[in-house]
Amino acid sequence: MLVSNNSYVPPKYFILNGIPGLERVHVWISLPFCTMYIISLLGNLGLVYLIHHEESLHHPMYFFLAMLSLVDLFTCTTTLPNALCIFWFNLKEINFNACLVQMFFVHGFTGVESGVLMLMALDRYVAICYPLRYATILTNPIIAKAGLVTFLRGALLMIPFPFLVKRLPFCQSNIISHTYCDHMSVVKLSCASIKVNVIYGLVVALLIGVFDISCISVSYTMILRAVVSLSSADARQKAFSTCTAHISAIIVTYVPAFFTFFTHRFGGHTIPSSLHIIVANLYLLLPPALNPIVYGVKTKQIRDNVIKLLQGEKGASTQDK
């Protein structure tokens, strides 16, 4: 907002416009979004409870899975309730500072999620390549420190984003064509150069995305070499089956993430904004909704403990009657 003599004050609020061009079907779009959010809440809370409750799941792999579930819960909760308010009640205003806070948490939690997926790949690498030393390498203090470092990395790298946005002048529109305050969607409203914001965004993408994917790729290359060298076909199948759920989580997380990242920077005029916004929301919703299901189906220990827990509750309710 222009005041005088090229001085600016930040706007008091932004307007989150939802999905432009699809306003008439906002209510219908909200139904699968809301369903996925409910599945995310129930699935991830249930998974965290199960890992905490069952001592047989007190192993590094499941501790990392509990971290992923908690991060997924926070990630979708930072955006989905706000999006539903837009779809259902047409509540589009968001305070400028609240927008910056949401931006920080959205990008911070997605950065932490990427880090946790990398830690889970390292966990599988140690479990398959060094099975006899697995428990001594990945001790509880090491797991806690790794989780803390991953969280701090995500938080510290995202702190500059709100300040980089706050320094920009917004002298034109305050309407954001999105359902939440994404960094690039906000800075594109500025009437000044956003070069610094774009460069820092690329630096963060390199420090988090490229680094994590490189670690994951190296881990699975070593895992593949170790599995192929096994003499027994059953042993090879058993070893690799422990990785299938994690590979599924990687695909579900990184495919929409890459689509969102590259379309923001290189495909803004060729890809419809409505498709970009829908994929950006799925990027935050699909992993939290699908990860508990995938791990529940693919991981025998989790599946067996869920059945055991349900049978225990059924038996208890029968005794009460």
GROMACS .gro file of C-alpha atoms in nm:
model
  321
    1MET     CA    1   0.000   0.000   0.000
    2LEU     CA    2   0.145   0.335  -0.109
    3VAL     CA    3   0.159   0.612   0.154
    4SER     CA    4   0.379   0.896   0.026
    5ASN     CA    5   0.719   0.966  -0.128
    6ASN     CA    6   0.771   0.600  -0.221
    7SER     CA    7   0.709   0.484   0.138
    8TYR     CA    8   0.489   0.184   0.199
    9VAL     CA    9   0.299   0.016   0.476
   10PRO     CA   10   0.203  -0.352   0.458
   11PRO     CA   11  -0.162  -0.433   0.384
   12LYS     CA   12  -0.379  -0.507   0.685
   13TYR     CA   13  -0.508  -0.826   0.530
   14PHE     CA   14  -0.502  -1.047   0.222
   15ILE     CA   15  -0.795  -1.209   0.043
   16LEU     CA   16  -0.749  -1.583  -0.014
   17ASN     CA   17  -0.951  -1.638  -0.329
   18GLY     CA   18  -0.971  -2.017  -0.310
   19ILE     CA   19  -0.953  -2.183  -0.653
   20PRO     CA   20  -1.019  -1.916  -0.921
   21GLY     CA   21  -1.255  -2.029  -1.194
   22LEU     CA   22  -1.403  -2.305  -0.979
   23GLU     CA   23  -1.590  -2.091  -0.725
   24ARG     CA   24  -1.923  -2.252  -0.817
   25VAL     CA   25  -1.798  -2.597  -0.722
   26HIS     CA   26  -1.605  -2.497  -0.409
   27VAL     CA   27  -1.852  -2.689  -0.194
   28TRP     CA   28  -1.810  -3.006  -0.400
   29ILE     CA   29  -1.431  -2.972  -0.400
   30SER     CA   30  -1.442  -2.938  -0.022
   31LEU     CA   31  -1.599  -3.283   0.023
   32PRO     CA   32  -1.294  -3.494  -0.081
   33PHE     CA   33  -1.066  -3.243   0.094
   34CYS     CA   34  -1.263  -3.273   0.417
   35THR     CA   35  -1.275  -3.653   0.386
   36MET     CA   36  -0.898  -3.670   0.343
   37TYR     CA   37  -0.851  -3.439   0.641
   38ILE     CA   38  -1.068  -3.660   0.866
   39ILE     CA   39  -0.878  -3.970   0.746
   40SER     CA   40  -0.551  -3.787   0.819
   41LEU     CA   41  -0.657  -3.699   1.174
   42LEU     CA   42  -0.789  -4.045   1.259
   43GLY     CA   43  -0.513  -4.237   1.083
   44ASN     CA   44  -0.216  -4.043   1.216
   45LEU     CA   45  -0.350  -4.003   1.571
   46GLY     CA   46  -0.428  -4.375   1.572
   47LEU     CA   47  -0.080  -4.458   1.446
   48VAL     CA   48   0.091  -4.242   1.708
   49TYR     CA   49  -0.126  -4.395   1.981
   50LEU     CA   50  -0.052  -4.749   1.859
   51ILE     CA   51   0.325  -4.693   1.852
   52HIS     CA   52   0.314  -4.535   2.197
   53HIS     CA   53   0.087  -4.806   2.341
   54GLU     CA   54   0.247  -5.122   2.198
   55GLU     CA   55   0.594  -5.205   2.332
   56SER     CA   56   0.655  -5.438   2.038
   57LEU     CA   57   0.662  -5.126   1.817
   58HIS     CA   58   0.922  -4.945   2.027
   59HIS     CA   59   1.189  -4.971   1.757
   60PRO     CA   60   1.366  -4.703   1.548
   61MET     CA   61   1.156  -4.762   1.235
   62TYR     CA   62   0.832  -4.698   1.424
   63PHE     CA   63   0.969  -4.402   1.618
   64PHE     CA   64   1.053  -4.235   1.286
   65LEU     CA   65   0.706  -4.329   1.160
   66ALA     CA   66   0.552  -4.162   1.467
   67MET     CA   67   0.756  -3.848   1.387
   68LEU     CA   68   0.623  -3.855   1.030
   69SER     CA   69   0.265  -3.893   1.154
   70LEU     CA   70   0.296  -3.596   1.391
   71VAL     CA   71   0.449  -3.377   1.120
   72ASP     CA   72   0.175  -3.482   0.875
   73LEU     CA   73  -0.091  -3.389   1.131
   74PHE     CA   74   0.052  -3.041   1.181
   75THR     CA   75   0.110  -2.990   0.807
   76CYS     CA   76  -0.249  -3.049   0.696
   77THR     CA   77  -0.392  -2.868   1.000
   78THR     CA   78  -0.207  -2.546   0.911
   79THR     CA   79  -0.402  -2.513   0.586
   80LEU     CA   80  -0.711  -2.734   0.557
   81PRO     CA   81  -0.938  -2.569   0.822
   82ASN     CA   82  -0.872  -2.232   0.657
   83ALA     CA   83  -0.947  -2.376   0.311
   84LEU     CA   84  -1.275  -2.525   0.435
   85CYS     CA   85  -1.376  -2.185   0.575
   86ILE     CA   86  -1.323  -2.042   0.226
   87PHE     CA   87  -1.519  -2.321   0.056
   88TRP     CA   88  -1.810  -2.335   0.301
   89PHE     CA   89  -1.850  -1.987   0.451
   90ASN     CA   90  -1.669  -1.763   0.199
   91LEU     CA   91  -1.439  -1.641   0.478
   92LYS     CA   92  -1.151  -1.521   0.264
   93GLU     CA   93  -0.982  -1.251   0.471
   94ILE     CA   94  -0.659  -1.331   0.651
   95ASN     CA   95  -0.459  -1.085   0.857
   96PHE     CA   96  -0.120  -0.992   0.706
   97ASN     CA   97   0.078  -1.121   1.005
   98ALA     CA   98  -0.141  -1.434   1.030
   99CYS     CA   99  -0.062  -1.497   0.664
  100LEU     CA  100   0.311  -1.478   0.737
  101VAL     CA  101   0.273  -1.717   1.032
  102GLN     CA  102   0.081  -1.966   0.818
  103MET     CA  103   0.349  -1.937   0.547
  104PHE     CA  104   0.621  -2.015   0.801
  105PHE     CA  105   0.445  -2.322   0.938
  106VAL     CA  106   0.344  -2.460   0.598
  107HIS     CA  107   0.695  -2.444   0.457
  108GLY     CA  108   0.855  -2.535   0.791
  109PHE     CA  109   0.653  -2.854   0.837
  110THR     CA  110   0.698  -2.963   0.475
  111GLY     CA  111   1.074  -2.916   0.522
  112VAL     CA  112   1.065  -3.125   0.839
  113GLU     CA  113   0.858  -3.393   0.661
  114SER     CA  114   1.124  -3.420   0.390
  115GLY     CA  115   1.390  -3.458   0.659
  116VAL     CA  116   1.198  -3.732   0.838
  117LEU     CA  117   1.159  -3.926   0.511
  118MET     CA  118   1.536  -3.900   0.470
  119LEU     CA  119   1.591  -4.031   0.826
  120MET     CA  120   1.357  -4.322   0.751
  121ALA     CA  121   1.566  -4.409   0.443
  122LEU     CA  122   1.881  -4.407   0.657
  123ASP     CA  123   1.700  -4.629   0.908
  124ARG     CA  124   1.622  -4.884   0.633
  125TYR     CA  125   1.983  -4.864   0.514
  126VAL     CA  126   2.119  -4.947   0.860
  127ALA     CA  127   1.858  -5.219   0.918
  128ILE     CA  128   1.935  -5.401   0.593
  129CYS     CA  129   2.308  -5.337   0.550
  130TYR     CA  130   2.409  -5.362   0.919
  131PRO     CA  131   2.138  -5.577   1.084
  132LEU     CA  132   2.356  -5.697   1.372
  133ARG     CA  133   2.453  -5.340   1.467
  134TYR     CA  134   2.107  -5.189   1.406
  135ALA     CA  135   2.008  -5.157   1.773
  136THR     CA  136   2.346  -5.018   1.878
  137ILE     CA  137   2.366  -4.760   1.598
  138LEU     CA  138   2.011  -4.628   1.619
  139THR     CA  139   1.970  -4.587   1.993
  140ASN     CA  140   1.691  -4.377   2.144
  141PRO     CA  141   1.922  -4.078   2.214
  142ILE     CA  142   2.046  -4.087   1.852
  143ILE     CA  143   1.688  -4.099   1.722
  144ALA     CA  144   1.587  -3.805   1.945
  145LYS     CA  145   1.889  -3.598   1.834
  146ALA     CA  146   1.825  -3.677   1.468
  147GLY     CA  147   1.461  -3.570   1.504
  148LEU     CA  148   1.561  -3.249   1.684
  149VAL     CA  149   1.821  -3.157   1.419
  150THR     CA  150   1.567  -3.222   1.143
  151PHE     CA  151   1.311  -2.999   1.316
  152LEU     CA  152   1.563  -2.720   1.378
  153ARG     CA  153   1.684  -2.734   1.018
  154GLY     CA  154   1.329  -2.691   0.888
  155ALA     CA  155   1.248  -2.411   1.133
  156LEU     CA  156   1.572  -2.212   1.097
  157LEU     CA  157   1.573  -2.221   0.717
  158MET     CA  158   1.212  -2.100   0.704
  159ILE     CA  159   1.248  -1.810   0.952
  160PRO     CA  160   1.380  -1.567   0.683
  161PHE     CA  161   1.073  -1.615   0.460
  162PRO     CA  162   0.830  -1.397   0.662
  163PHE     CA  163   1.091  -1.123   0.697
  164LEU     CA  164   1.174  -1.131   0.326
  165VAL     CA  165   0.802  -1.093   0.251
  166LYS     CA  166   0.750  -0.820   0.510
  167ARG     CA  167   1.012  -0.595   0.349
  168LEU     CA  168   0.826  -0.601   0.014
  169PRO     CA  169   0.583  -0.325  -0.087
  170PHE     CA  170   0.230  -0.437  -0.177
  171CYS     CA  171   0.091  -0.138  -0.360
  172GLN     CA  172  -0.156  -0.312  -0.589
  173SER     CA  173  -0.387  -0.611  -0.535
  174ASN     CA  174  -0.412  -0.795  -0.204
  175ILE     CA  175  -0.597  -1.093  -0.355
  176ILE     CA  176  -0.406  -1.422  -0.335
  177SER     CA  177  -0.523  -1.684  -0.584
  178HIS     CA  178  -0.480  -1.972  -0.344
  179THR     CA  179  -0.639  -2.143  -0.043
  180TYR     CA  180  -0.343  -2.068   0.187
  181CYS     CA  181  -0.048  -1.830   0.211
  182ASP     CA  182   0.215  -1.991  -0.006
  183HIS     CA  183   0.542  -1.794  -0.028
  184MET     CA  184   0.552  -1.752  -0.406
  185SER     CA  185   0.179  -1.676  -0.432
  186VAL     CA  186   0.221  -1.391  -0.182
  187VAL     CA  187   0.541  -1.235  -0.319
  188LYS     CA  188   0.399  -1.226  -0.674
  189LEU     CA  189   0.160  -0.958  -0.549
  190SER     CA  190   0.449  -0.725  -0.473
  191CYS     CA  191   0.522  -0.428  -0.699
  192ALA     CA  192   0.897  -0.452  -0.631
  193SER     CA  193   1.165  -0.698  -0.737
  194ILE     CA  194   1.124  -1.042  -0.578
  195LYS     CA  195   1.463  -1.166  -0.695
  196VAL     CA  196   1.596  -1.211  -0.340
  197ASN     CA  197   1.288  -1.415  -0.243
  198VAL     CA  198   1.320  -1.638  -0.549
  199ILE     CA  199   1.693  -1.696  -0.494
  200TYR     CA  200   1.647  -1.777  -0.125
  201GLY     CA  201   1.363  -2.014  -0.214
  202LEU     CA  202   1.594  -2.198  -0.453
  203VAL     CA  203   1.869  -2.211  -0.187
  204VAL     CA  204   1.626  -2.365   0.064
  205ALA     CA  205   1.509  -2.614  -0.199
  206LEU     CA  206   1.871  -2.718  -0.253
  207LEU     CA  207   1.952  -2.741   0.120
  208ILE     CA  208   1.641  -2.943   0.200
  209GLY     CA  209   1.491  -3.108  -0.108
  210VAL     CA  210   1.803  -3.187  -0.310
  211PHE     CA  211   2.004  -3.288  -0.002
  212ASP     CA  212   1.730  -3.517   0.131
  213ILE     CA  213   1.661  -3.678  -0.207
  214SER     CA  214   2.034  -3.734  -0.258
  215CYS     CA  215   2.060  -3.908   0.081
  216ILE     CA  216   1.751  -4.118   0.003
  217SER     CA  217   1.890  -4.213  -0.339
  218VAL     CA  218   2.230  -4.313  -0.196
  219SER     CA  219   2.060  -4.512   0.083
  220TYR     CA  220   1.843  -4.709  -0.159
  221THR     CA  221   2.133  -4.767  -0.396
  222MET     CA  222   2.325  -4.928  -0.108
  223ILE     CA  223   2.011  -5.118   0.001
  224LEU     CA  224   1.960  -5.250  -0.353
  225ARG     CA  225   2.320  -5.369  -0.371
  226ALA     CA  226   2.286  -5.543  -0.032
  227VAL     CA  227   1.954  -5.708  -0.124
  228VAL     CA  228   2.077  -5.830  -0.465
  229SER     CA  229   2.382  -5.988  -0.302
  230LEU     CA  230   2.162  -6.207  -0.078
  231SER     CA  231   2.167  -6.571  -0.186
  232SER     CA  232   1.807  -6.657  -0.095
  233ALA     CA  233   1.514  -6.524  -0.299
  234ASP     CA  234   1.295  -6.529   0.014
  235ALA     CA  235   1.554  -6.322   0.203
  236ARG     CA  236   1.569  -6.072  -0.084
  237GLN     CA  237   1.192  -6.040  -0.093
  238LYS     CA  238   1.165  -6.005   0.286
  239ALA     CA  239   1.441  -5.741   0.299
  240PHE     CA  240   1.295  -5.530   0.022
  241SER     CA  241   0.936  -5.566   0.147
  242THR     CA  242   1.031  -5.364   0.456
  243CYS     CA  243   1.101  -5.068   0.223
  244THR     CA  244   0.785  -5.070   0.009
  245ALA     CA  245   0.577  -4.856   0.246
  246HIS     CA  246   0.856  -4.598   0.272
  247ILE     CA  247   0.902  -4.588  -0.106
  248SER     CA  248   0.526  -4.527  -0.142
  249ALA     CA  249   0.548  -4.241   0.111
  250ILE     CA  250   0.837  -4.088  -0.085
  251ILE     CA  251   0.644  -4.100  -0.414
  252VAL     CA  252   0.326  -3.956  -0.261
  253THR     CA  253   0.522  -3.671  -0.102
  254TYR     CA  254   0.776  -3.571  -0.364
  255VAL     CA  255   0.578  -3.600  -0.691
  256PRO     CA  256   0.323  -3.324  -0.605
  257ALA     CA  257   0.600  -3.128  -0.428
  258PHE     CA  258   0.810  -3.115  -0.746
  259PHE     CA  259   0.506  -3.028  -0.955
  260THR     CA  260   0.419  -2.737  -0.723
  261PHE     CA  261   0.777  -2.612  -0.702
  262PHE     CA  262   0.848  -2.610  -1.075
  263THR     CA  263   0.511  -2.477  -1.192
  264HIS     CA  264   0.544  -2.181  -0.954
  265ARG     CA  265   0.879  -2.085  -1.102
  266PHE     CA  266   0.876  -2.207  -1.461
  267GLY     CA  267   0.524  -2.303  -1.568
  268GLY     CA  268   0.305  -2.021  -1.444
  269HIS     CA  269   0.165  -1.931  -1.789
  270THR     CA  270   0.126  -2.280  -1.935
  271ILE     CA  271  -0.050  -2.464  -1.650
  272PRO     CA  272  -0.398  -2.353  -1.535
  273SER     CA  273  -0.386  -2.188  -1.192
  274SER     CA  274  -0.679  -2.403  -1.074
  275LEU     CA  275  -0.481  -2.723  -1.144
  276HIS     CA  276  -0.175  -2.581  -0.970
  277ILE     CA  277  -0.376  -2.487  -0.658
  278ILE     CA  278  -0.549  -2.825  -0.640
  279VAL     CA  279  -0.216  -3.009  -0.667
  280ALA     CA  280  -0.062  -2.775  -0.407
  281ASN     CA  281  -0.341  -2.869  -0.166
  282LEU     CA  282  -0.307  -3.240  -0.246
  283TYR     CA  283   0.066  -3.206  -0.173
  284LEU     CA  284  -0.029  -3.116   0.185
  285LEU     CA  285  -0.323  -3.358   0.214
  286LEU     CA  286  -0.234  -3.678   0.030
  287PRO     CA  287   0.071  -3.783   0.239
  288PRO     CA  288  -0.109  -3.741   0.575
  289ALA     CA  289  -0.413  -3.930   0.442
  290LEU     CA  290  -0.231  -4.213   0.265
  291ASN     CA  291   0.074  -4.278   0.485
  292PRO     CA  292  -0.118  -4.441   0.776
  293ILE     CA  293  -0.313  -4.656   0.527
  294VAL     CA  294  -0.001  -4.760   0.334
  295TYR     CA  295   0.195  -4.844   0.650
  296GLY     CA  296  -0.106  -5.021   0.798
  297VAL     CA  297  -0.145  -5.241   0.489
  298LYS     CA  298   0.223  -5.298   0.404
  299THR     CA  299   0.369  -5.338   0.755
  300LYS     CA  300   0.278  -5.669   0.919
  301GLN     CA  301   0.368  -5.559   1.274
  302ILE     CA  302   0.137  -5.259   1.257
  303ARG     CA  303  -0.141  -5.463   1.097
  304ASP     CA  304  -0.113  -5.735   1.361
  305ASN     CA  305  -0.113  -5.483   1.647
  306VAL     CA  306  -0.419  -5.303   1.509
  307ILE     CA  307  -0.605  -5.636   1.495
  308LYS     CA  308  -0.483  -5.723   1.844
  309LEU     CA  309  -0.597  -5.385   1.979
  310LEU     CA  310  -0.940  -5.413   1.816
  311GLN     CA  311  -0.988  -5.769   1.941
  312GLY     CA  312  -0.886  -5.661   2.291
  313GLU     CA  313  -1.142  -5.379   2.290
  314LYS     CA  314  -1.408  -5.613   2.151
  315GLY     CA  315  -1.331  -5.867   2.424
  316ALA     CA  316  -1.346  -5.600   2.692
  317SER     CA  317  -1.682  -5.471   2.569
  318THR     CA  318  -1.818  -5.828   2.564
  319GLN     CA  319  -1.711  -5.883   2.925
  320ASP     CA  320  -1.878  -5.558   3.028
  321LYS     CA  321  -2.206  -5.681   2.884
   0.00000   0.00000   0.00000
